[in-house]
Coordinates of C-alpha atoms and ligand atoms in Angstrom, one line a residue:
M191 CA 107.1 -123.0 95.8
C192 CA 110.0 -122.0 93.7
G193 CA 109.5 -120.5 90.2
I194 CA 111.5 -121.1 87.1
I195 CA 111.6 -119.0 83.9
G196 CA 114.0 -119.4 81.0
Y197 CA 114.0 -117.4 77.8
T198 CA 115.7 -117.8 74.5
G199 CA 114.8 -115.6 71.5
H200 CA 115.3 -112.2 69.8
R201 CA 114.4 -109.8 72.6
P202 CA 116.5 -108.5 75.5
A203 CA 116.2 -111.5 77.8
L204 CA 116.7 -110.0 81.3
P205 CA 113.6 -107.8 81.2
V206 CA 111.6 -110.8 79.9
V207 CA 112.9 -113.0 82.6
L208 CA 112.2 -110.4 85.3
E209 CA 108.7 -109.9 84.1
G210 CA 108.3 -113.7 84.2
L211 CA 109.5 -113.8 87.8
R212 CA 107.0 -111.1 88.7
H213 CA 104.2 -113.3 87.4
L214 CA 105.6 -116.2 89.5
E215 CA 105.9 -114.2 92.7
Y216 CA 102.5 -115.6 93.9
R217 CA 104.0 -119.0 94.3
G218 CA 105.9 -117.8 97.4
Y219 CA 109.6 -117.2 97.6
D220 CA 112.3 -115.8 99.8
S221 CA 115.2 -115.0 97.3
A222 CA 115.6 -114.6 93.6
G223 CA 118.2 -114.6 90.9
V224 CA 119.0 -114.5 87.2
G225 CA 121.8 -116.0 85.0
Y226 CA 123.0 -115.3 81.6
V227 CA 126.1 -115.6 79.2
L228 CA 128.0 -112.6 78.2
Q229 CA 131.1 -112.8 76.1
K230 CA 131.3 -116.6 76.7
K231 CA 131.2 -116.1 80.5
L232 CA 128.4 -117.0 82.8
H233 CA 127.1 -114.2 85.0
R234 CA 124.5 -114.2 87.7
V235 CA 122.8 -111.6 90.0
R236 CA 121.0 -112.9 93.1
A237 CA 119.3 -111.2 96.0
K238 CA 117.7 -112.2 99.2
G239 CA 114.0 -111.1 99.8
K240 CA 111.5 -109.8 97.4
L241 CA 112.0 -109.2 93.7
H242 CA 112.6 -105.5 94.0
N243 CA 116.0 -106.3 95.7
L244 CA 116.9 -108.2 92.6
E245 CA 115.7 -105.4 90.4
D246 CA 117.8 -102.9 92.3
A247 CA 120.8 -105.1 91.9
L248 CA 120.1 -105.2 88.1
T249 CA 119.8 -101.5 87.6
N250 CA 123.0 -101.1 85.8
L251 CA 122.9 -103.9 83.3
G252 CA 125.4 -102.4 80.9
A253 CA 126.2 -104.7 78.1
A254 CA 124.0 -107.5 79.6
I255 CA 121.0 -105.7 78.3
T256 CA 121.9 -107.1 74.9
V257 CA 121.7 -110.8 75.9
S258 CA 118.8 -112.7 74.4
C259 CA 118.9 -115.8 76.5
A260 CA 118.7 -116.0 80.3
I261 CA 117.3 -118.1 83.2
G262 CA 115.6 -116.8 86.3
H263 CA 114.4 -118.2 89.6
T264 CA 112.4 -117.4 92.7
R265 CA 113.5 -119.7 95.6
W266 CA 111.5 -120.9 98.5
A267 CA 114.1 -122.3 100.9
T268 CA 114.2 -126.1 101.3
H269 CA 118.0 -126.9 101.6
G270 CA 119.8 -124.0 103.3
I271 CA 118.5 -120.7 104.7
P272 CA 117.3 -117.9 102.5
E273 CA 120.6 -116.2 101.8
E274 CA 122.1 -114.9 98.6
R275 CA 124.7 -117.7 98.4
N276 CA 121.8 -120.3 98.4
A277 CA 119.8 -118.4 95.8
H278 CA 119.8 -119.7 92.2
P279 CA 121.3 -120.0 89.6
H280 CA 124.1 -122.2 90.9
F281 CA 127.3 -122.6 88.9
S282 CA 129.4 -125.7 88.3
N283 CA 132.9 -125.4 89.8
D284 CA 134.5 -124.8 86.4
G285 CA 132.1 -121.9 85.8
T286 CA 130.7 -123.2 82.5
L287 CA 127.2 -124.3 83.6
A288 CA 124.4 -122.6 85.5
L289 CA 121.3 -124.2 86.9
V290 CA 117.9 -123.2 88.4
H291 CA 116.0 -125.9 90.1
N292 CA 112.6 -126.5 91.8
G293 CA 112.1 -129.6 94.0
I294 CA 114.3 -131.7 96.2
I295 CA 117.1 -134.1 95.2
E296 CA 116.7 -136.7 97.9
N297 CA 120.1 -138.4 97.5
Y298 CA 122.1 -135.2 97.3
Q299 CA 124.1 -135.9 100.4
E300 CA 125.5 -139.1 98.9
L301 CA 126.1 -137.4 95.5
K302 CA 127.8 -134.6 97.3
A303 CA 130.0 -136.8 99.2
E304 CA 131.1 -138.6 96.0
L305 CA 131.8 -135.2 94.3
V306 CA 133.8 -133.9 97.3
Q307 CA 136.0 -137.0 97.1
K308 CA 136.6 -136.2 93.4
G309 CA 137.7 -132.7 94.5
Y310 CA 134.6 -130.6 94.0
G311 CA 133.9 -127.7 96.4
F312 CA 130.5 -126.1 97.3
E313 CA 129.6 -122.6 98.2
S314 CA 126.0 -123.1 99.1
D315 CA 124.0 -125.6 101.2
T316 CA 121.8 -126.5 98.3
D317 CA 121.1 -129.8 96.5
T318 CA 121.0 -127.7 93.3
E319 CA 124.8 -126.9 93.4
V320 CA 125.3 -130.7 93.8
L321 CA 123.2 -131.4 90.7
I322 CA 125.0 -128.9 88.5
N323 CA 128.4 -130.3 89.5
L324 CA 127.2 -133.8 88.9
I325 CA 126.2 -132.7 85.3
S326 CA 129.6 -131.1 84.9
F327 CA 131.3 -134.3 86.1
C328 CA 129.3 -136.5 83.8
R329 CA 130.3 -134.1 80.9
Q330 CA 133.9 -135.4 81.2
S331 CA 132.9 -138.9 80.2
E332 CA 129.8 -138.4 78.1
P333 CA 129.9 -137.6 74.4
S334 CA 127.7 -134.4 74.6
L335 CA 126.3 -132.0 77.2
L336 CA 122.8 -133.4 76.5
A337 CA 124.1 -137.0 77.3
A338 CA 125.7 -135.6 80.5
F339 CA 122.5 -133.8 81.5
A340 CA 120.4 -137.0 81.0
K341 CA 123.0 -139.1 82.8
A342 CA 123.2 -136.9 85.8
L343 CA 119.5 -136.5 86.1
S344 CA 119.0 -140.2 86.0
L345 CA 121.4 -140.5 89.0
A346 CA 119.4 -138.0 90.9
H347 CA 116.4 -139.3 93.0
G348 CA 113.5 -137.1 94.0
A349 CA 111.5 -134.4 92.4
Y350 CA 112.9 -131.7 90.1
A351 CA 112.2 -129.2 87.4
V352 CA 115.5 -127.7 86.1
C353 CA 116.6 -125.3 83.5
M354 CA 120.3 -125.0 82.6
L355 CA 122.6 -122.6 80.7
D356 CA 126.0 -123.5 79.1
C357 CA 128.5 -120.7 78.5
E358 CA 129.7 -122.4 75.2
A359 CA 126.1 -122.3 73.8
P360 CA 124.7 -119.0 75.0
Q361 CA 121.4 -119.3 73.1
T362 CA 120.5 -122.8 74.3
L363 CA 118.4 -123.8 77.3
Y364 CA 118.4 -127.4 78.6
A365 CA 115.4 -128.3 80.8
A366 CA 113.9 -131.3 82.4
R367 CA 111.1 -132.3 84.7
M368 CA 110.4 -135.1 87.2
Q369 CA 107.4 -134.8 89.5
A370 CA 107.5 -131.0 89.4
P371 CA 105.8 -128.8 87.0
L372 CA 107.6 -127.4 83.9
L373 CA 106.3 -126.4 80.5
V374 CA 107.4 -124.7 77.3
G375 CA 105.9 -121.6 75.9
K376 CA 106.2 -121.3 72.1
G377 CA 106.5 -117.8 70.6
V378 CA 107.6 -116.6 67.2
G379 CA 111.4 -117.0 67.1
E380 CA 111.4 -117.5 70.9
Y381 CA 110.9 -120.1 73.5
F382 CA 110.1 -119.9 77.2
I383 CA 110.7 -122.6 79.8
A384 CA 108.6 -122.0 83.0
S385 CA 107.2 -123.7 86.0
D386 CA 103.8 -122.1 85.5
I387 CA 101.9 -120.5 82.6
P388 CA 101.6 -116.9 83.9
A389 CA 105.4 -116.5 83.6
F390 CA 105.1 -116.2 79.7
L391 CA 101.4 -115.6 79.2
A392 CA 102.0 -112.0 78.2
S393 CA 104.0 -113.3 75.2
T394 CA 102.3 -116.5 74.1
R395 CA 99.3 -118.8 74.9
D396 CA 100.9 -121.7 73.0
V397 CA 102.2 -124.3 75.3
L398 CA 104.0 -127.7 75.2
F399 CA 103.3 -129.7 78.3
L400 CA 106.2 -131.9 79.5
E401 CA 105.8 -135.3 81.1
D402 CA 108.0 -136.7 84.0
G403 CA 111.3 -137.9 82.7
E404 CA 111.4 -135.6 79.7
I405 CA 114.1 -133.3 78.5
V406 CA 113.8 -130.1 76.4
V407 CA 116.6 -128.4 74.4
A408 CA 115.4 -125.0 73.2
S409 CA 117.1 -122.3 71.1
P410 CA 115.2 -119.3 69.4
N411 CA 113.9 -121.3 66.5
T412 CA 114.0 -124.9 67.5
C413 CA 112.8 -126.9 70.5
S414 CA 113.4 -130.7 70.8
L415 CA 112.0 -133.0 73.4
Y416 CA 113.6 -136.2 74.5
T417 CA 113.4 -138.6 77.5
L418 CA 116.1 -139.3 80.1
T419 CA 116.5 -142.7 78.5
D420 CA 116.5 -141.7 74.9
I421 CA 118.2 -138.6 73.7
V422 CA 118.5 -139.7 70.1
H423 CA 114.8 -139.9 68.9
P424 CA 113.0 -136.6 69.5
L425 CA 109.4 -136.8 70.8
K426 CA 106.4 -135.3 69.0
R427 CA 104.3 -133.0 71.1
E428 CA 101.2 -131.1 70.2
V429 CA 101.1 -127.4 71.0
Q430 CA 98.1 -126.6 73.2
T431 CA 96.5 -123.2 73.3
I432 CA 95.6 -121.8 76.7
Q433 CA 92.1 -120.3 76.8
W434 CA 92.7 -117.5 79.3
G435 CA 94.7 -114.4 78.6
I436 CA 97.1 -112.3 80.7
Q437 CA 94.2 -110.2 82.0
A438 CA 93.1 -113.1 84.0
A439 CA 96.5 -113.2 85.7
Q440 CA 96.5 -109.4 86.5
K441 CA 94.8 -107.5 89.4
G442 CA 92.3 -105.7 87.1
G443 CA 92.0 -102.7 89.4
Y444 CA 91.6 -104.6 92.6
R445 CA 94.0 -103.9 95.5
H446 CA 95.0 -107.6 95.7
F447 CA 94.6 -110.7 93.7
M448 CA 92.8 -112.2 96.6
L449 CA 90.1 -109.6 96.5
K450 CA 89.8 -109.9 92.7
E451 CA 89.4 -113.7 93.0
I452 CA 86.8 -113.4 95.8
F453 CA 84.8 -111.0 93.5
E454 CA 85.2 -113.4 90.6
Q455 CA 83.2 -116.1 92.3
P456 CA 79.8 -115.4 90.7
T457 CA 81.6 -115.8 87.3
V458 CA 83.3 -118.9 88.4
I459 CA 80.0 -120.5 89.5
Q460 CA 78.6 -119.6 86.0
D461 CA 81.7 -121.0 84.2
C462 CA 81.8 -124.1 86.3
L463 CA 78.1 -124.9 85.7
S464 CA 78.2 -123.9 82.0
G465 CA 77.4 -126.9 79.9
R466 CA 76.9 -129.0 83.0
I467 CA 73.2 -128.3 83.6
K468 CA 71.3 -129.5 80.6
A469 CA 68.1 -127.9 79.3
D470 CA 66.1 -130.9 80.6
N471 CA 67.3 -130.0 84.1
H472 CA 69.9 -132.8 84.6
I473 CA 73.5 -132.7 85.4
D474 CA 75.7 -133.8 82.6
L475 CA 79.3 -134.8 83.3
P476 CA 80.6 -136.5 80.1
E477 CA 83.9 -137.0 81.8
L478 CA 82.2 -139.7 83.9
A479 CA 80.3 -141.4 81.1
S480 CA 80.4 -145.2 81.5
M481 CA 82.0 -144.9 85.0
P482 CA 80.3 -147.5 87.3
L483 CA 78.7 -146.1 90.5
P484 CA 81.3 -146.4 93.3
K485 CA 80.3 -148.4 96.4
Q486 CA 82.2 -145.8 98.5
I487 CA 84.1 -142.6 97.7
H488 CA 87.4 -141.7 99.4
I489 CA 88.1 -138.0 99.1
V490 CA 91.8 -137.1 99.4
A491 CA 93.2 -133.5 99.4
C492 CA 95.2 -130.9 101.4
G493 CA 94.4 -127.6 103.0
T494 CA 91.5 -125.7 101.5
S495 CA 90.8 -128.4 99.0
Y496 CA 90.5 -130.8 101.9
H497 CA 87.8 -128.5 103.4
A498 CA 86.0 -128.5 100.1
G499 CA 86.2 -132.3 100.2
L500 CA 84.7 -132.4 103.7
W501 CA 81.8 -130.3 102.5
G502 CA 81.5 -132.6 99.5
Q503 CA 81.3 -135.6 101.8
H504 CA 78.2 -134.1 103.4
I505 CA 76.6 -133.4 100.0
L506 CA 77.5 -136.7 98.4
E507 CA 76.1 -138.7 101.4
N508 CA 72.9 -136.7 101.5
L509 CA 72.1 -136.5 97.8
A510 CA 73.7 -139.6 96.3
H511 CA 73.5 -141.9 99.4
I512 CA 77.1 -143.0 98.8
P513 CA 79.2 -143.4 101.9
V514 CA 82.2 -141.1 101.8
T515 CA 85.4 -140.7 103.8
T516 CA 87.6 -137.6 103.6
E517 CA 91.3 -137.8 104.4
I518 CA 94.3 -135.5 104.4
A519 CA 96.6 -136.5 101.6
S520 CA 99.8 -136.6 103.7
E521 CA 98.0 -139.2 105.9
F522 CA 96.4 -141.2 103.2
R523 CA 99.7 -141.7 101.3
Y524 CA 101.3 -143.4 104.4
K525 CA 98.4 -145.7 105.4
E526 CA 100.0 -148.8 107.0
R527 CA 97.2 -151.0 105.7
F528 CA 95.4 -150.2 102.5
L529 CA 91.8 -151.5 102.9
I530 CA 90.1 -149.8 100.0
P531 CA 88.4 -152.3 97.7
Q532 CA 88.6 -152.0 93.9
D533 CA 84.9 -151.1 93.4
D534 CA 85.4 -147.8 95.4
L535 CA 86.6 -144.5 94.0
V536 CA 89.4 -142.4 95.2
L537 CA 88.5 -138.7 94.5
V538 CA 91.5 -136.4 94.7
I539 CA 90.9 -132.6 94.8
S540 CA 93.5 -130.0 94.0
Q541 CA 93.5 -126.5 92.6
S542 CA 97.1 -126.7 91.3
G543 CA 97.1 -130.4 90.4
E544 CA 100.8 -130.5 91.6
T545 CA 100.5 -130.8 95.3
A546 CA 103.1 -133.5 96.2
D547 CA 101.1 -135.2 98.9
T548 CA 97.9 -135.4 96.8
L549 CA 99.8 -136.6 93.8
A550 CA 101.4 -139.3 96.0
A551 CA 98.0 -140.3 97.4
L552 CA 96.7 -140.7 93.8
R553 CA 99.7 -142.8 92.9
T554 CA 99.1 -145.0 95.9
A555 CA 95.5 -145.5 94.9
K556 CA 96.5 -146.4 91.4
E557 CA 99.2 -148.9 92.6
H558 CA 96.3 -150.7 94.4
S559 CA 94.2 -150.6 91.2
I560 CA 91.5 -148.3 92.7
P561 CA 89.6 -146.2 90.1
T562 CA 90.6 -142.5 90.5
L563 CA 89.0 -139.2 89.7
A564 CA 90.6 -135.8 90.0
L565 CA 88.8 -132.5 90.5
C566 CA 91.5 -130.1 89.4
N567 CA 91.8 -126.5 88.2
V568 CA 95.1 -126.4 86.2
L569 CA 94.9 -127.8 82.7
G570 CA 97.5 -130.4 82.0
S571 CA 98.7 -130.6 85.6
S572 CA 100.3 -133.9 86.9
L573 CA 97.1 -134.9 88.8
A574 CA 94.9 -134.2 85.8
R575 CA 97.2 -136.3 83.6
E576 CA 97.7 -139.2 86.0
A577 CA 94.1 -139.7 87.3
D578 CA 91.9 -142.2 85.4
R579 CA 89.4 -139.4 84.9
V580 CA 89.4 -135.6 85.4
C581 CA 86.8 -133.0 85.9
Y582 CA 88.2 -129.5 85.5
T583 CA 86.8 -126.9 88.0
Q584 CA 87.2 -124.1 85.4
A585 CA 87.9 -121.4 88.0
G586 CA 90.6 -119.7 85.9
P587 CA 94.1 -118.9 87.2
E588 CA 94.2 -118.4 91.0
I589 CA 97.2 -116.2 91.7
S590 CA 96.7 -115.3 95.4
V591 CA 98.4 -117.8 97.6
A592 CA 95.3 -118.2 99.7
S593 CA 92.8 -120.2 97.8
T594 CA 89.3 -118.7 97.5
K595 CA 87.5 -119.1 94.1
A596 CA 89.1 -122.5 93.6
M597 CA 87.3 -123.8 96.7
T598 CA 84.0 -122.4 95.4
S599 CA 84.5 -124.2 92.1
Q600 CA 85.4 -127.4 93.9
M601 CA 82.3 -127.3 96.0
L602 CA 80.2 -126.6 93.0
L603 CA 81.7 -129.5 91.1
L604 CA 81.1 -131.8 94.1
T605 CA 77.5 -130.6 94.1
C606 CA 77.2 -131.6 90.4
L607 CA 78.8 -134.9 91.2
A608 CA 76.3 -135.6 94.1
L609 CA 73.4 -134.7 91.8
F610 CA 74.8 -136.8 89.0
F611 CA 75.5 -139.9 91.2
G612 CA 72.2 -139.4 93.1
E613 CA 70.2 -139.4 89.9
K614 CA 72.2 -142.4 88.5
K615 CA 71.6 -144.3 91.6
G616 CA 67.9 -143.4 91.6
V617 CA 67.8 -142.0 95.1
L618 CA 67.5 -138.3 94.2
D619 CA 64.1 -136.8 95.1
P620 CA 63.0 -135.1 91.8
L621 CA 61.5 -132.1 93.6
Q622 CA 64.7 -131.6 95.6
Q623 CA 66.7 -131.9 92.4
K624 CA 64.5 -129.3 90.7
H625 CA 64.9 -126.8 93.6
L626 CA 68.6 -127.4 93.8
L627 CA 69.1 -126.8 90.1
A628 CA 67.0 -123.7 90.1
T629 CA 69.0 -122.3 93.1
L630 CA 72.3 -123.2 91.4
K631 CA 71.2 -121.2 88.3
T632 CA 70.5 -118.1 90.3
L633 CA 73.5 -118.3 92.6
P634 CA 75.8 -116.1 90.4
I635 CA 73.2 -113.3 90.5
T636 CA 72.5 -113.7 94.2
L637 CA 76.2 -113.7 95.1
A638 CA 77.1 -110.8 92.7
N639 CA 74.4 -108.6 94.4
E640 CA 75.6 -109.5 97.9
L641 CA 79.3 -109.3 97.6
P642 CA 79.6 -105.4 97.9
T643 CA 77.5 -105.5 101.2
M644 CA 79.5 -108.5 102.5
H645 CA 82.7 -106.6 101.8
E646 CA 81.6 -103.5 103.7
K647 CA 80.5 -105.7 106.7
A648 CA 83.8 -107.6 106.6
K649 CA 85.6 -104.3 106.7
F650 CA 83.7 -103.1 109.7
L651 CA 84.1 -106.3 111.6
A652 CA 87.8 -106.6 110.8
R653 CA 88.5 -103.2 112.4
K654 CA 86.4 -104.0 115.4
Y655 CA 88.0 -107.4 116.1
A656 CA 91.6 -106.7 114.9
Q657 CA 93.0 -106.8 118.4
A658 CA 91.9 -110.4 119.0
K659 CA 94.8 -112.8 119.5
S660 CA 92.6 -115.9 118.9
F661 CA 89.4 -116.8 117.2
F662 CA 87.0 -119.7 117.1
F663 CA 85.1 -120.5 113.9
L664 CA 82.1 -122.7 114.7
G665 CA 79.5 -124.5 112.6
R666 CA 77.4 -127.6 112.4
G667 CA 76.4 -129.9 109.5
H668 CA 77.8 -128.7 106.2
C669 CA 78.8 -125.5 107.9
F670 CA 81.4 -127.3 110.0
S671 CA 83.8 -127.6 107.0
L672 CA 83.3 -123.9 106.3
A673 CA 84.2 -123.1 109.9
L674 CA 87.5 -125.0 109.4
E675 CA 88.1 -123.0 106.2
G676 CA 87.3 -119.7 108.0
A677 CA 89.9 -120.5 110.6
L678 CA 92.5 -121.5 108.1
K679 CA 92.0 -118.3 106.1
L680 CA 92.3 -116.1 109.2
K681 CA 95.5 -117.8 110.4
E682 CA 97.3 -118.0 107.1
L683 CA 96.5 -114.4 106.1
S684 CA 96.5 -112.4 109.3
Y685 CA 98.6 -114.7 111.5
I686 CA 95.9 -114.6 114.2
H687 CA 95.5 -117.9 115.9
A688 CA 92.2 -119.4 114.9
E689 CA 90.5 -122.8 115.3
G690 CA 87.6 -124.3 113.5
Y691 CA 85.3 -126.5 115.6
A692 CA 82.0 -128.3 115.3
C693 CA 79.7 -126.3 117.6
G694 CA 78.8 -129.4 119.6
E695 CA 82.5 -130.1 120.4
M696 CA 83.0 -126.9 122.3
K697 CA 81.8 -128.3 125.6
H698 CA 84.3 -131.1 125.3
G699 CA 87.2 -128.9 126.1
P700 CA 87.7 -125.9 123.8
I701 CA 85.1 -123.8 125.7
A702 CA 87.7 -123.5 128.5
L703 CA 89.5 -121.0 126.4
I704 CA 86.6 -118.6 126.1
D705 CA 86.9 -115.2 127.8
P706 CA 86.2 -111.6 126.7
H707 CA 89.3 -111.5 124.6
F708 CA 88.6 -114.8 122.7
P709 CA 85.8 -114.1 120.2
S710 CA 83.9 -116.6 118.1
L711 CA 82.5 -116.4 114.7
V712 CA 79.5 -118.7 114.6
L713 CA 77.7 -119.9 111.4
A714 CA 74.1 -119.7 112.6
L715 CA 72.0 -120.1 109.5
D716 CA 68.2 -120.4 109.6
D717 CA 68.3 -124.2 109.1
A718 CA 67.6 -127.4 111.0
F719 CA 70.7 -126.8 113.3
Y720 CA 69.7 -123.3 114.3
P721 CA 68.1 -124.2 117.7
K722 CA 71.2 -126.3 118.7
I723 CA 73.5 -123.5 117.6
T724 CA 71.7 -120.8 119.5
S725 CA 72.2 -123.0 122.6
N726 CA 75.9 -123.3 121.9
V727 CA 76.1 -119.5 121.5
V728 CA 74.4 -119.0 124.9
E729 CA 77.1 -121.2 126.5
I730 CA 79.8 -119.1 125.0
Q731 CA 78.1 -115.9 126.1
S732 CA 77.8 -117.2 129.6
R733 CA 81.6 -117.2 129.7
Q734 CA 81.7 -113.6 128.5
G735 CA 82.7 -114.7 125.0
R736 CA 82.0 -112.2 122.2
V737 CA 80.1 -113.6 119.2
I738 CA 79.8 -112.7 115.6
A739 CA 77.0 -114.7 113.9
I740 CA 76.6 -115.2 110.2
T741 CA 72.9 -115.7 110.0
N742 CA 69.7 -115.1 107.9
P743 CA 67.2 -112.3 108.1
G744 CA 64.4 -113.1 110.6
T745 CA 66.4 -115.2 113.1
D746 CA 66.4 -114.0 116.7
I747 CA 70.0 -114.8 117.7
A748 CA 71.2 -112.0 120.0
V749 CA 75.0 -111.6 119.6
D750 CA 77.6 -108.8 119.6
D751 CA 77.5 -108.6 115.8
R752 CA 74.8 -110.1 113.5
W753 CA 76.0 -110.6 109.9
E754 CA 72.9 -111.2 107.8
I755 CA 73.2 -112.9 104.5
P756 CA 70.3 -113.8 102.2
K757 CA 68.6 -117.2 102.9
V758 CA 69.5 -119.7 100.2
L759 CA 68.4 -123.3 99.9
D760 CA 70.6 -125.5 102.0
P761 CA 73.3 -126.7 101.5
L762 CA 73.8 -124.2 98.7
S763 CA 73.8 -121.4 101.4
A764 CA 77.5 -122.4 101.7
F765 CA 78.2 -120.4 98.6
C766 CA 77.2 -117.2 100.4
V767 CA 78.8 -118.1 103.7
L768 CA 82.2 -118.9 102.2
P769 CA 82.8 -115.4 100.6
C770 CA 82.0 -113.8 104.0
L771 CA 84.7 -115.8 105.7
Q772 CA 87.1 -115.0 102.9
L773 CA 86.4 -111.3 103.1
F774 CA 86.7 -111.3 106.8
S775 CA 90.2 -112.7 106.7
Y776 CA 91.1 -110.6 103.8
E777 CA 90.1 -107.4 105.5
M778 CA 91.7 -108.4 108.8
A779 CA 95.0 -109.1 107.1
D780 CA 94.9 -105.9 105.0
Y781 CA 94.0 -103.8 108.1
L782 CA 96.9 -105.4 110.0
G783 CA 99.3 -104.6 107.2
K784 CA 100.0 -108.2 106.2
D785 CA 101.1 -109.3 102.8
V786 CA 97.7 -110.5 101.6
D787 CA 98.6 -112.2 98.4
Q788 CA 101.9 -113.7 99.6
P789 CA 101.6 -114.6 103.3
R790 CA 104.8 -115.4 105.0
N791 CA 106.2 -119.0 104.9
L792 CA 103.6 -120.1 102.4
A793 CA 103.7 -121.2 98.8
K794 CA 100.9 -121.5 96.2
S795 CA 101.7 -124.9 95.0
V796 CA 103.3 -127.2 97.5
T797 CA 105.3 -129.5 95.3
V798 CA 107.5 -130.9 98.1
E799 CA 106.6 -133.2 100.9
Ligands
F6R2140 C1 95.0 -122.3 101.7 C2 95.6 -123.0 100.5 C3 96.2 -124.3 100.7 C4 95.9 -125.2 99.5 C5 96.7 -126.5 99.7 C6 96.3 -127.5 98.6 O1 94.5 -121.0 101.3 O2 95.6 -122.5 99.4 O3 95.8 -124.9 101.9 O4 94.5 -125.4 99.4 O5 98.0 -126.3 99.7 O6 96.6 -127.0 97.3 P1 96.0 -127.6 96.0 O7 94.5 -127.3 96.0 O8 96.7 -126.9 94.9 O9 96.3 -129.1 96.0

């Protein structure tokens, strides 16, 4: 979604802001802009399309190079098409205030109508221009700009993160958040306001996390926090230090962030397990200490995190004998009848911890007094703060829009959870537990050894199948959720139509689509499902369908392309299957010349409904 960066300090602000925007590019955007005050007048430069268009427009900065406070924005269109006039910052009619904004003001039409009646005019189609004029209007009757800012924001309904400049106080940034991420970076003699940490990570790791309904007023040497309802008594907030550095948010020699993140998975597995497998071969999750065993678990998530949840359902039911449902958050949040009892657990999964639907689902569960647990990657994110308990997936920053290593870490944590609950419930077979833990410990090495070979095979297959217009991804058991994920990755990255199916469902309709131009990628591991899967493959081949099979050495499946991966104890084989699917889509998209790290129409963190 949109990205915000504001800077106030002692350095030339525009290069700092541009650099910040570059680090926010991964969130997805279709226009960008910067704003600053020069000689008591507000200025802005905006451009449609990618950041280099904005940079081109900013080549002759002239005196503006001296400004040491500025705001910047990458916009992902919600209200109004991606045009320069809709790009941020937006100015108040009197030209004294400038605003960048993430989120949606739901009542902007009513607010706009009232402002039009009062004589305000609008150049853009955005809710942001309404908000900045509302602040400007409130300024006429309020004793200070801070009071007007708080008043206007309390009249706005919906989600927002905003950062504002005033031409009369050129070194001061005003910012606020409500259900959209915003944080403050604290440097030496400088402050940053940003929607995500990478925007300022090159300058500081010291962060102040904001809560919903809070306001920040920052200038180079001071930063005060208030709430929308109290702008007199400043809040106290501890500075937190981020544990990862800027290297983690750079490509590190890889062609794309996505490739880097796929290759980071062995380390991610190690990091996620570290401290969680005890010397006495037990899983330790101190975050869950004293939590009663749930009767049933309801997993709620979106997209790739939902697929991780589906995989987790399989593992939790098999190892912990706890019934599990898995639901898409945008459906869960609008349940007409909420039938979940209070001794169940709602388990929300999210890489970003800011996904609007998942957050709303969590809030719904809390409203019904259901215990909640979040599996989340981003420290201090809304989900992490609002859930009763949180287990961090410790995957490090995921920059590529398409989620890869985050899913691996979610699946790993779900495995830990299943082992933890299974042991607590007394249903876990000690021998199975021993074998699973032993396999988990060797997974990082197994995967690190295999990734280069997998990559080569993915390259070969991507070139061979690049002409396909559609693909099936098929699996059974725990591999069904991986098939869904394989299809999602292919469509979002290469824009090739792809569908994930349970193998056994093919004969109930989808097989009608099979012809020589509609290939299938089948997950045919050497497990209990193998005989069934080979029958399904024969059915596809009888209709002249081409088949790629991800399988293990020693199987006899005869297909167009065998893709052999080492045999790993089930269901942990998933940790070798998933990178193959990710690499296949990555290579396909790269070969077809697509924008791998920022696929069209997508955003990294979906903070709107
Ligand atoms: C796909 C992808 C998305 C996200 C989904 C949920 O590659 O990244 O489907 O998984 O938007 O995001 P989080 O996990 O941040 O809640």
